[in-house]
XYZ file of N, CA, C and O in Angstrom:
728
model
N -11.411 -76.945 -25.581
C -11.561 -75.795 -26.458
C -12.962 -75.230 -26.277
O -13.929 -75.967 -26.242
N -13.014 -73.920 -26.202
C -14.310 -73.268 -26.005
C -14.834 -72.764 -27.346
O -14.063 -72.294 -28.184
N -16.150 -72.880 -27.504
C -16.800 -72.482 -28.753
C -18.036 -71.639 -28.461
O -18.781 -71.915 -27.518
N -18.236 -70.639 -29.309
C -19.431 -69.797 -29.285
C -20.325 -70.249 -30.431
O -19.878 -70.326 -31.577
N -21.574 -70.550 -30.122
C -22.525 -71.028 -31.129
C -23.782 -70.171 -31.041
O -24.383 -70.069 -29.970
N -24.162 -69.551 -32.163
C -25.381 -68.738 -32.205
C -26.247 -69.211 -33.360
O -25.939 -68.984 -34.520
N -27.321 -69.916 -33.010
C -28.321 -70.337 -33.992
C -29.281 -69.160 -34.174
O -29.937 -68.752 -33.214
N -29.362 -68.617 -35.383
C -30.282 -67.508 -35.671
C -31.565 -68.074 -36.269
O -31.525 -68.850 -37.220
N -32.701 -67.642 -35.712
C -33.991 -68.176 -36.146
C -34.319 -67.834 -37.594
O -33.993 -66.743 -38.072
N -34.971 -68.771 -38.241
C -35.560 -68.539 -39.555
C -36.854 -67.776 -39.307
O -37.592 -68.083 -38.376
N -37.161 -66.753 -40.105
C -38.434 -66.034 -39.923
C -39.614 -67.004 -39.951
O -39.651 -67.940 -40.749
N -40.537 -66.797 -39.034
C -41.722 -67.635 -38.979
C -41.534 -68.969 -38.282
O -42.404 -69.839 -38.369
N -40.427 -69.156 -37.567
C -40.150 -70.464 -36.967
C -40.502 -70.542 -35.480
O -40.182 -71.541 -34.826
N -41.170 -69.529 -34.936
C -41.462 -69.518 -33.502
C -42.286 -70.743 -33.088
O -41.973 -71.398 -32.092
N -43.323 -71.085 -33.838
C -44.154 -72.240 -33.480
C -43.325 -73.522 -33.500
O -43.469 -74.371 -32.602
N -42.468 -73.679 -34.481
C -41.609 -74.862 -34.555
C -40.670 -74.909 -33.355
O -40.471 -75.965 -32.748
N -40.084 -73.772 -32.988
C -39.190 -73.744 -31.828
C -39.923 -74.144 -30.559
O -39.394 -74.892 -29.743
N -41.146 -73.639 -30.386
C -41.927 -74.007 -29.202
C -42.234 -75.502 -29.201
O -42.156 -76.160 -28.161
N -42.560 -76.033 -30.353
C -42.860 -77.460 -30.485
C -41.648 -78.316 -30.115
O -41.791 -79.402 -29.550
N -40.451 -77.823 -30.411
C -39.218 -78.579 -30.178
C -38.522 -78.229 -28.865
O -37.415 -78.722 -28.603
N -39.144 -77.410 -28.024
C -38.471 -76.912 -26.827
C -37.971 -78.034 -25.917
O -36.817 -78.019 -25.488
N -38.794 -79.011 -25.636
C -38.364 -80.099 -24.756
C -37.222 -80.898 -25.399
O -36.255 -81.263 -24.713
N -37.310 -81.147 -26.711
C -36.210 -81.845 -27.400
C -34.921 -81.031 -27.331
O -33.834 -81.580 -27.117
N -35.046 -79.721 -27.508
C -33.881 -78.824 -27.435
C -33.258 -78.911 -26.038
O -32.044 -79.102 -25.903
N -34.070 -78.759 -25.005
C -33.540 -78.803 -23.639
C -32.924 -80.160 -23.329
O -31.862 -80.220 -22.701
N -33.575 -81.232 -23.750
C -33.018 -82.571 -23.509
C -31.671 -82.737 -24.206
O -30.733 -83.323 -23.647
N -31.579 -82.218 -25.419
C -30.308 -82.264 -26.153
C -29.237 -81.485 -25.389
O -28.121 -81.969 -25.189
N -29.576 -80.276 -24.947
C -28.610 -79.440 -24.232
C -28.253 -80.038 -22.874
O -27.127 -79.849 -22.396
N -29.177 -80.763 -22.241
C -28.874 -81.419 -20.965
C -27.684 -82.362 -21.100
O -26.924 -82.542 -20.146
N -27.503 -82.940 -22.272
C -26.376 -83.845 -22.505
C -25.036 -83.105 -22.432
O -23.989 -83.737 -22.275
N -25.078 -81.777 -22.562
C -23.863 -80.958 -22.549
C -23.760 -80.092 -21.298
O -22.976 -79.140 -21.268
N -24.515 -80.420 -20.256
C -24.563 -79.573 -19.058
C -23.171 -79.336 -18.461
O -22.850 -78.212 -18.065
N -22.347 -80.358 -18.410
C -21.010 -80.221 -17.811
C -20.087 -79.347 -18.656
O -19.139 -78.757 -18.131
N -20.366 -79.239 -19.957
C -19.518 -78.466 -20.864
C -20.022 -77.039 -21.091
O -19.359 -76.234 -21.735
N -21.199 -76.723 -20.575
C -21.852 -75.444 -20.865
C -21.230 -74.305 -20.052
O -21.095 -74.404 -18.837
N -20.866 -73.238 -20.755
C -20.356 -72.030 -20.123
C -21.468 -70.991 -20.028
O -21.593 -70.282 -19.031
N -22.277 -70.908 -21.063
C -23.418 -69.987 -21.071
C -24.418 -70.459 -22.106
O -24.057 -71.142 -23.066
N -25.684 -70.068 -21.893
C -26.726 -70.432 -22.841
C -27.914 -69.506 -22.651
O -28.092 -68.936 -21.581
N -28.707 -69.380 -23.714
C -29.941 -68.622 -23.580
C -30.427 -68.082 -24.906
O -29.664 -67.937 -25.862
N -31.718 -67.769 -24.955
C -32.323 -67.261 -26.184
C -32.111 -65.764 -26.359
O -31.931 -65.025 -25.391
N -32.152 -65.335 -27.622
C -32.194 -63.908 -27.937
C -33.612 -63.574 -28.392
O -34.358 -64.445 -28.853
N -33.967 -62.285 -28.262
C -35.318 -61.817 -28.563
C -35.268 -60.493 -29.296
O -34.313 -59.725 -29.145
N -36.336 -60.189 -30.040
C -36.466 -58.849 -30.580
C -37.134 -57.973 -29.516
O -37.389 -58.420 -28.393
N -37.410 -56.735 -29.851
C -37.987 -55.811 -28.872
C -39.401 -56.187 -28.447
O -39.903 -55.688 -27.442
N -40.070 -57.056 -29.204
C -41.414 -57.528 -28.858
C -41.381 -58.871 -28.125
O -42.410 -59.534 -28.019
N -40.193 -59.293 -27.665
C -40.003 -60.562 -26.971
C -40.259 -61.793 -27.839
O -40.513 -62.884 -27.332
N -40.177 -61.628 -29.159
C -40.261 -62.771 -30.069
C -38.860 -63.382 -30.165
O -37.886 -62.667 -30.407
N -38.726 -64.695 -29.956
C -37.409 -65.321 -30.058
C -36.766 -65.080 -31.438
O -37.445 -65.138 -32.458
N -35.456 -64.818 -31.413
C -34.706 -64.580 -32.652
C -33.505 -65.508 -32.800
O -32.876 -65.528 -33.846
N -33.181 -66.240 -31.752
C -32.023 -67.116 -31.835
C -31.719 -67.767 -30.507
O -32.442 -67.594 -29.520
N -30.620 -68.519 -30.496
C -30.229 -69.284 -29.324
C -28.704 -69.303 -29.226
O -28.031 -69.717 -30.166
N -28.176 -68.853 -28.092
C -26.735 -68.778 -27.852
C -26.307 -69.925 -26.948
O -26.978 -70.208 -25.946
N -25.204 -70.565 -27.314
C -24.590 -71.581 -26.463
C -23.080 -71.399 -26.523
O -22.512 -71.315 -27.611
N -22.463 -71.323 -25.364
C -21.002 -71.285 -25.279
C -20.609 -72.563 -24.542
O -21.042 -72.797 -23.410
N -19.829 -73.395 -25.215
C -19.516 -74.733 -24.694
C -18.029 -75.037 -24.797
O -17.336 -74.516 -25.659
N -17.584 -75.899 -23.912
C -16.204 -76.381 -23.915
C -16.231 -77.802 -24.468
O -16.754 -78.718 -23.822
N -15.701 -77.965 -25.679
C -15.728 -79.253 -26.378
C -14.318 -79.627 -26.828
O -13.446 -78.760 -26.922
N -14.082 -80.901 -27.148
C -12.720 -81.353 -27.452
C -12.076 -80.736 -28.689
O -10.860 -80.547 -28.718
N -12.884 -80.448 -29.736
C -12.280 -79.982 -30.985
C -13.351 -79.395 -31.901
O -14.543 -79.492 -31.603
N -12.935 -78.790 -33.019
C -13.910 -78.199 -33.949
C -14.934 -79.209 -34.494
O -16.089 -78.856 -34.701
N -14.528 -80.455 -34.704
C -15.485 -81.453 -35.207
C -16.592 -81.699 -34.179
O -17.770 -81.799 -34.537
N -16.245 -81.767 -32.905
C -17.252 -81.939 -31.851
C -18.159 -80.712 -31.773
O -19.359 -80.845 -31.540
N -17.604 -79.540 -31.989
C -18.410 -78.315 -31.972
C -19.395 -78.292 -33.141
O -20.556 -77.902 -32.970
N -18.941 -78.708 -34.320
C -19.850 -78.772 -35.474
C -20.967 -79.784 -35.232
O -22.129 -79.525 -35.537
N -20.630 -80.928 -34.651
C -21.659 -81.921 -34.331
C -22.651 -81.339 -33.326
O -23.869 -81.491 -33.490
N -22.153 -80.645 -32.297
C -23.026 -80.002 -31.312
C -24.000 -79.049 -32.009
O -25.207 -79.088 -31.771
N -23.484 -78.197 -32.876
C -24.309 -77.163 -33.527
C -25.301 -77.750 -34.519
O -26.467 -77.329 -34.551
N -24.877 -78.693 -35.317
C -25.708 -79.143 -36.433
C -26.560 -80.385 -36.131
O -27.458 -80.693 -36.896
N -26.324 -81.031 -34.997
C -27.203 -82.122 -34.570
C -28.332 -81.624 -33.672
O -29.225 -82.392 -33.318
N -28.297 -80.363 -33.302
C -29.316 -79.766 -32.429
C -30.689 -79.922 -33.079
O -30.826 -79.712 -34.287
N -31.718 -80.346 -32.330
C -33.035 -80.640 -32.917
C -33.657 -79.492 -33.710
O -34.252 -79.729 -34.767
N -33.528 -78.266 -33.252
C -34.089 -77.133 -33.999
C -33.394 -76.940 -35.329
O -34.040 -76.638 -36.342
N -32.077 -77.124 -35.342
C -31.350 -77.024 -36.603
C -31.797 -78.134 -37.555
O -32.055 -77.894 -38.731
N -31.881 -79.348 -37.040
C -32.283 -80.491 -37.865
C -33.681 -80.310 -38.448
O -33.964 -80.760 -39.553
N -34.565 -79.621 -37.712
C -35.952 -79.425 -38.159
C -36.131 -78.180 -39.027
O -37.225 -77.947 -39.538
N -35.074 -77.379 -39.190
C -35.170 -76.194 -40.045
C -35.619 -74.925 -39.349
O -36.045 -73.976 -40.000
N -35.504 -74.851 -38.024
C -35.931 -73.660 -37.285
C -34.962 -72.493 -37.453
O -35.355 -71.341 -37.263
N -33.723 -72.779 -37.823
C -32.701 -71.723 -37.880
C -32.318 -71.387 -39.312
O -32.216 -72.265 -40.160
N -32.069 -70.108 -39.552
C -31.648 -69.674 -40.892
C -30.150 -69.823 -41.084
O -29.667 -70.004 -42.187
N -29.403 -69.699 -39.984
C -27.957 -69.897 -40.070
C -27.391 -70.120 -38.678
O -28.083 -69.948 -37.671
N -26.127 -70.525 -38.647
C -25.431 -70.787 -37.396
C -24.069 -70.104 -37.456
O -23.321 -70.301 -38.410
N -23.775 -69.298 -36.450
C -22.442 -68.729 -36.291
C -21.723 -69.605 -35.278
O -22.167 -69.721 -34.125
N -20.653 -70.253 -35.698
C -19.890 -71.146 -34.832
C -18.427 -70.736 -34.907
O -17.827 -70.764 -35.988
N -17.864 -70.352 -33.753
C -16.480 -69.891 -33.705
C -15.814 -70.391 -32.434
O -16.457 -70.527 -31.396
N -14.499 -70.610 -32.533
C -13.721 -70.806 -31.304
C -13.895 -69.538 -30.485
O -14.113 -68.450 -31.006
N -13.765 -69.690 -29.187
C -13.981 -68.579 -28.264
C -13.046 -68.764 -27.083
O -12.665 -69.897 -26.757
N -12.650 -67.693 -26.455
C -11.794 -67.785 -25.275
C -12.517 -67.143 -24.100
O -12.900 -65.976 -24.159
N -12.676 -67.892 -23.057
C -13.382 -67.456 -21.854
C -12.456 -66.577 -21.008
O -11.815 -67.040 -20.072
N -12.402 -65.294 -21.323
C -11.475 -64.401 -20.636
C -11.874 -64.120 -19.192
O -11.034 -63.692 -18.411
N -13.139 -64.373 -18.842
C -13.565 -64.191 -17.448
C -13.295 -65.444 -16.615
O -13.288 -65.382 -15.383
N -13.119 -66.593 -17.272
C -12.809 -67.825 -16.571
C -13.935 -68.373 -15.712
O -13.673 -69.049 -14.717
N -15.176 -68.090 -16.099
C -16.309 -68.585 -15.314
C -17.480 -68.896 -16.230
O -17.461 -68.547 -17.407
N -18.494 -69.538 -15.663
C -19.729 -69.773 -16.396
C -20.723 -68.661 -16.065
O -20.514 -67.881 -15.134
N -21.826 -68.640 -16.803
C -22.849 -67.619 -16.522
C -23.463 -67.839 -15.144
O -23.911 -66.901 -14.507
N -23.469 -69.085 -14.661
C -24.037 -69.388 -13.355
C -23.170 -68.862 -12.229
O -23.619 -68.753 -11.098
N -21.907 -68.530 -12.536
C -20.999 -67.939 -11.557
C -21.066 -66.416 -11.563
O -20.411 -65.776 -10.740
N -21.833 -65.828 -12.483
C -21.954 -64.368 -12.570
C -22.492 -63.837 -11.247
O -23.565 -64.254 -10.806
N -21.765 -62.919 -10.586
C -22.195 -62.445 -9.275
C -23.545 -61.714 -9.291
O -24.196 -61.622 -8.254
N -23.974 -61.244 -10.452
C -25.250 -60.538 -10.544
C -26.453 -61.457 -10.600
O -27.592 -60.998 -10.542
N -26.230 -62.764 -10.720
C -27.329 -63.718 -10.731
C -28.143 -63.711 -12.011
O -27.813 -63.040 -12.990
N -29.226 -64.449 -11.977
C -30.104 -64.675 -13.127
C -31.087 -63.552 -13.376
O -31.626 -63.431 -14.469
N -31.408 -62.796 -12.351
C -32.473 -61.798 -12.455
C -31.932 -60.402 -12.184
O -30.807 -60.234 -11.718
N -32.752 -59.430 -12.467
C -32.384 -58.039 -12.217
C -31.641 -57.424 -13.371
O -30.576 -57.900 -13.757
N -32.218 -56.426 -13.982
C -31.578 -55.732 -15.091
C -31.818 -56.416 -16.421
O -32.249 -57.565 -16.481
N -31.547 -55.699 -17.474
C -31.684 -56.240 -18.824
C -30.389 -56.917 -19.230
O -29.303 -56.506 -18.819
N -30.518 -57.953 -20.069
C -29.348 -58.731 -20.517
C -29.275 -58.666 -22.040
O -30.308 -58.643 -22.714
N -28.049 -58.673 -22.557
C -27.837 -58.536 -23.996
C -26.709 -59.451 -24.465
O -25.750 -59.697 -23.737
N -26.832 -59.898 -25.708
C -25.725 -60.479 -26.451
C -25.150 -59.344 -27.287
O -25.882 -58.698 -28.047
N -23.864 -59.089 -27.139
C -23.171 -58.084 -27.946
C -22.160 -58.845 -28.786
O -21.298 -59.548 -28.267
N -22.298 -58.707 -30.083
C -21.507 -59.479 -31.028
C -20.812 -58.522 -31.985
O -21.464 -57.847 -32.777
N -19.491 -58.436 -31.881
C -18.701 -57.609 -32.785
C -17.963 -58.497 -33.759
O -17.183 -59.363 -33.341
N -18.221 -58.317 -35.047
C -17.574 -59.129 -36.068
C -16.559 -58.289 -36.824
O -16.822 -57.142 -37.171
N -15.412 -58.868 -37.074
C -14.369 -58.138 -37.781
C -13.272 -59.073 -38.215
O -13.357 -60.285 -38.036
N -12.243 -58.492 -38.772
C -11.048 -59.243 -39.126
C -9.905 -58.254 -39.155
O -10.112 -57.049 -39.123
N -8.703 -58.770 -39.222
C -7.562 -57.869 -39.235
C -7.072 -57.607 -37.832
O -6.919 -58.523 -37.027
N -6.873 -56.342 -37.508
C -6.329 -55.941 -36.219
C -7.300 -56.291 -35.094
O -8.412 -55.798 -35.062
N -6.904 -57.168 -34.169
C -7.801 -57.540 -33.065
C -8.168 -56.342 -32.196
O -7.374 -55.427 -31.990
N -9.395 -56.359 -31.686
C -9.876 -55.319 -30.785
C -10.421 -55.974 -29.524
O -10.889 -57.123 -29.560
N -10.350 -55.262 -28.428
C -10.988 -55.663 -27.174
C -10.572 -57.046 -26.686
O -11.397 -57.819 -26.197
N -9.285 -57.363 -26.782
C -8.810 -58.655 -26.296
C -8.776 -58.708 -24.771
O -8.997 -59.754 -24.176
N -8.507 -57.572 -24.144
C -8.484 -57.515 -22.683
C -9.900 -57.315 -22.149
O -10.749 -56.696 -22.800
N -10.153 -57.844 -20.985
C -11.448 -57.653 -20.335
C -11.603 -56.173 -20.003
O -10.677 -55.560 -19.465
N -12.746 -55.577 -20.343
C -12.954 -54.151 -20.041
C -12.823 -53.867 -18.546
O -13.152 -54.715 -17.704
N -12.350 -52.663 -18.231
C -12.171 -52.274 -16.831
C -13.502 -52.300 -16.079
O -13.568 -52.745 -14.934
N -14.567 -51.838 -16.715
C -15.900 -51.863 -16.101
C -16.516 -53.227 -16.389
O -17.211 -53.411 -17.372
N -16.237 -54.196 -15.523
C -16.627 -55.567 -15.798
C -17.793 -56.067 -14.960
O -18.184 -57.218 -15.079
N -18.377 -55.202 -14.128
C -19.456 -55.636 -13.236
C -20.638 -56.241 -13.982
O -21.278 -57.152 -13.488
N -20.946 -55.730 -15.172
C -22.087 -56.230 -15.931
C -21.754 -57.360 -16.883
O -22.638 -57.853 -17.585
N -20.501 -57.786 -16.934
C -20.105 -58.841 -17.868
C -20.473 -60.214 -17.329
O -20.031 -60.615 -16.252
N -21.281 -60.917 -18.088
C -21.688 -62.275 -17.731
C -20.723 -63.269 -18.373
O -20.238 -64.189 -17.730
N -20.432 -63.074 -19.654
C -19.437 -63.841 -20.409
C -18.774 -62.874 -21.381
O -19.422 -61.949 -21.878
N -17.498 -63.103 -21.671
C -16.769 -62.186 -22.544
C -15.577 -62.915 -23.137
O -14.864 -63.622 -22.413
N -15.365 -62.725 -24.450
C -14.170 -63.303 -25.044
C -14.102 -63.112 -26.541
O -15.099 -62.795 -27.192
N -12.911 -63.317 -27.106
C -12.721 -63.174 -28.541
C -13.282 -64.365 -29.319
O -13.268 -65.499 -28.844
N -13.771 -64.075 -30.515
C -14.163 -65.099 -31.483
C -12.937 -65.383 -32.339
O -12.279 -64.451 -32.822
N -12.641 -66.659 -32.535
C -11.397 -67.046 -33.199
C -11.663 -68.049 -34.319
O -12.709 -68.706 -34.352
N -10.689 -68.194 -35.200
C -10.751 -69.221 -36.242
C -10.657 -70.602 -35.595
O -10.304 -70.724 -34.420
N -10.941 -71.645 -36.366
C -10.909 -73.013 -35.833
C -9.569 -73.356 -35.181
O -9.529 -74.069 -34.179
N -8.476 -72.856 -35.728
C -7.168 -73.165 -35.158
C -6.808 -72.254 -33.984
O -5.761 -72.411 -33.361
N -7.676 -71.284 -33.674
C -7.448 -70.384 -32.549
C -6.444 -69.289 -32.808
O -6.107 -68.524 -31.912
N -5.967 -69.170 -34.041
C -4.911 -68.215 -34.365
C -5.415 -66.856 -34.845
O -4.798 -65.831 -34.579
N -6.511 -66.835 -35.572
C -6.999 -65.580 -36.163
C -8.185 -65.041 -35.389
O -9.145 -65.760 -35.092
N -8.112 -63.752 -35.072
C -9.199 -63.060 -34.390
C -10.277 -62.726 -35.410
O -9.991 -62.197 -36.491
N -11.547 -63.039 -35.073
C -12.672 -62.789 -35.974
C -13.746 -61.889 -35.350
O -14.743 -61.592 -35.992
N -13.528 -61.501 -34.098
C -14.490 -60.641 -33.433
C -14.504 -60.893 -31.935
O -13.595 -61.512 -31.379
N -15.560 -60.409 -31.293
C -15.721 -60.537 -29.847
C -17.189 -60.800 -29.540
O -18.064 -60.217 -30.180
N -17.438 -61.672 -28.572
C -18.802 -61.940 -28.114
C -18.874 -61.699 -26.611
O -17.982 -62.121 -25.866
N -19.932 -61.022 -26.198
C -20.129 -60.742 -24.780
C -21.600 -60.901 -24.417
O -22.479 -60.559 -25.208
N -21.844 -61.430 -23.253
C -23.173 -61.425 -22.644
C -23.083 -60.418 -21.511
O -22.184 -60.506 -20.659
N -23.992 -59.445 -21.528
C -23.849 -58.265 -20.685
C -25.159 -57.928 -19.980
O -26.223 -57.980 -20.597
N -25.071 -57.566 -18.706
C -26.206 -56.940 -18.020
C -25.980 -55.440 -18.098
O -24.915 -54.943 -17.723
N -26.966 -54.718 -18.634
C -26.833 -53.274 -18.828
C -28.219 -52.637 -18.769
O -29.223 -53.312 -19.009
N -28.289 -51.327 -18.519
C -29.596 -50.665 -18.452
C -30.293 -50.535 -19.803
O -31.507 -50.397 -19.865
N -29.511 -50.593 -20.900
C -30.098 -50.461 -22.230
C -29.119 -50.981 -23.278
O -27.952 -51.240 -22.982
N -29.607 -51.104 -24.510
C -28.796 -51.665 -25.603
C -27.584 -50.802 -25.925
O -26.511 -51.330 -26.231
N -27.719 -49.488 -25.863
C -26.577 -48.615 -26.162
C -25.456 -48.787 -25.142
O -24.275 -48.790 -25.500
N -25.815 -48.924 -23.883
C -24.807 -49.159 -22.845
C -24.139 -50.513 -23.059
O -22.924 -50.645 -22.911
N -24.926 -51.517 -23.430
C -24.356 -52.837 -23.715
C -23.391 -52.763 -24.900
O -22.288 -53.312 -24.840
N -23.792 -52.077 -25.958
C -22.951 -51.932 -27.145
C -21.608 -51.287 -26.802
O -20.568 -51.622 -27.377
N -21.603 -50.381 -25.841
C -20.390 -49.634 -25.481
C -19.308 -50.502 -24.843
O -18.179 -50.053 -24.668
N -19.615 -51.769 -24.542
C -18.602 -52.667 -24.008
C -17.532 -52.961 -25.070
O -16.406 -53.319 -24.740
N -17.872 -52.775 -26.361
C -16.922 -52.986 -27.457
C -16.510 -51.650 -28.071
O -17.307 -50.714 -28.115
N -15.298 -51.604 -28.581
C -14.777 -50.415 -29.247
C -15.463 -50.251 -30.595
O -15.323 -51.120 -31.465
N -16.222 -49.173 -30.803
C -17.041 -49.042 -32.019
C -16.285 -49.172 -33.334
O -16.756 -49.809 -34.266
N -15.090 -48.588 -33.422
C -14.366 -48.613 -34.700
C -13.466 -49.836 -34.846
O -12.710 -49.949 -35.803
N -13.569 -50.797 -33.923
C -12.744 -52.004 -33.991
C -13.389 -53.151 -34.749
O -12.802 -54.223 -34.862
N -14.601 -52.921 -35.296
C -15.373 -53.999 -35.904
C -16.013 -53.550 -37.204
O -16.330 -52.380 -37.381
N -16.259 -54.512 -38.084
C -17.024 -54.232 -39.307
C -18.469 -53.911 -38.936
O -19.143 -53.141 -39.612
N -18.946 -54.504 -37.862
C -20.289 -54.242 -37.364
C -20.455 -54.804 -35.973
O -19.770 -55.755 -35.588
N -21.342 -54.198 -35.208
C -21.661 -54.672 -33.867
C -23.166 -54.891 -33.804
O -23.947 -54.005 -34.140
N -23.555 -56.092 -33.377
C -24.956 -56.437 -33.193
C -25.245 -56.485 -31.695
O -24.408 -56.955 -30.914
N -26.429 -56.018 -31.320
C -26.879 -56.126 -29.938
C -28.252 -56.782 -29.956
O -29.150 -56.338 -30.664
N -28.390 -57.861 -29.188
C -29.638 -58.627 -29.134
C -30.080 -58.742 -27.679
O -29.246 -58.993 -26.800
N -31.369 -58.600 -27.428
C -31.894 -58.912 -26.106
C -31.609 -60.386 -25.848
O -31.762 -61.226 -26.739
N -31.210 -60.702 -24.630
C -30.824 -62.068 -24.267
C -31.254 -62.352 -22.839
O -31.342 -61.431 -22.016
N -31.498 -63.609 -22.519
C -31.734 -63.975 -21.120
C -31.105 -65.333 -20.840
O -30.825 -66.099 -21.755
N -30.856 -65.600 -19.540
C -30.339 -66.884 -19.117
C -31.258 -67.976 -19.640
O -32.485 -67.850 -19.568
N -30.688 -69.045 -20.168
C -31.492 -70.116 -20.733
C -31.422 -71.385 -19.898
O -30.760 -71.451 -18.876
N -32.122 -72.371 -20.379
C -32.168 -73.667 -19.727
C -33.463 -73.872 -18.969
O -34.313 -72.992 -18.916
N -33.583 -75.028 -18.432
C -34.785 -75.383 -17.673
C -34.883 -74.521 -16.420
O -33.901 -74.229 -15.776
N -36.092 -74.169 -16.097
C -36.337 -73.441 -14.848
C -36.240 -74.445 -13.692
O -36.824 -75.516 -13.761
N -35.507 -74.091 -12.657
C -35.347 -74.995 -11.508
C -36.487 -74.840 -10.535
O -37.051 -73.845 -10.357
């Protein structure tokens, strides 16, 4: 089962996150085989605002343990965690993205909603899609939104990957490939 996990930073937690960076990476290294995508989000001033992880885990209990045992969460660096089942509609990891790690701006596009599902099919213009899929309830039956990692020239272009009127709201965050530098 695939899960989307977004730890949102608590205001003023940048120093704590930096202090815990090696612990965070070591923790995530334990999930390297299960990782579909990962990386930090930033505001326009390049200040970290959160951490995205898309992982393939056995069940919702394993996903909750993954999210809430994370060292930054345990230390109070995050204000909240969005954890949802997710479906990997591209069928690949971010490391398989043909555009690679560099070149162009990257974004997390998060559309939250309920009711009539939107954007279940992969968009026709998929060249900039790094990861894409619906956010689902724990049982995988109810659609709760869509999450995409996108390479785009700007935030408005990234936002356009989702149907504007299909969601209660759409968030766009600066994002980059995460993990240890090789």
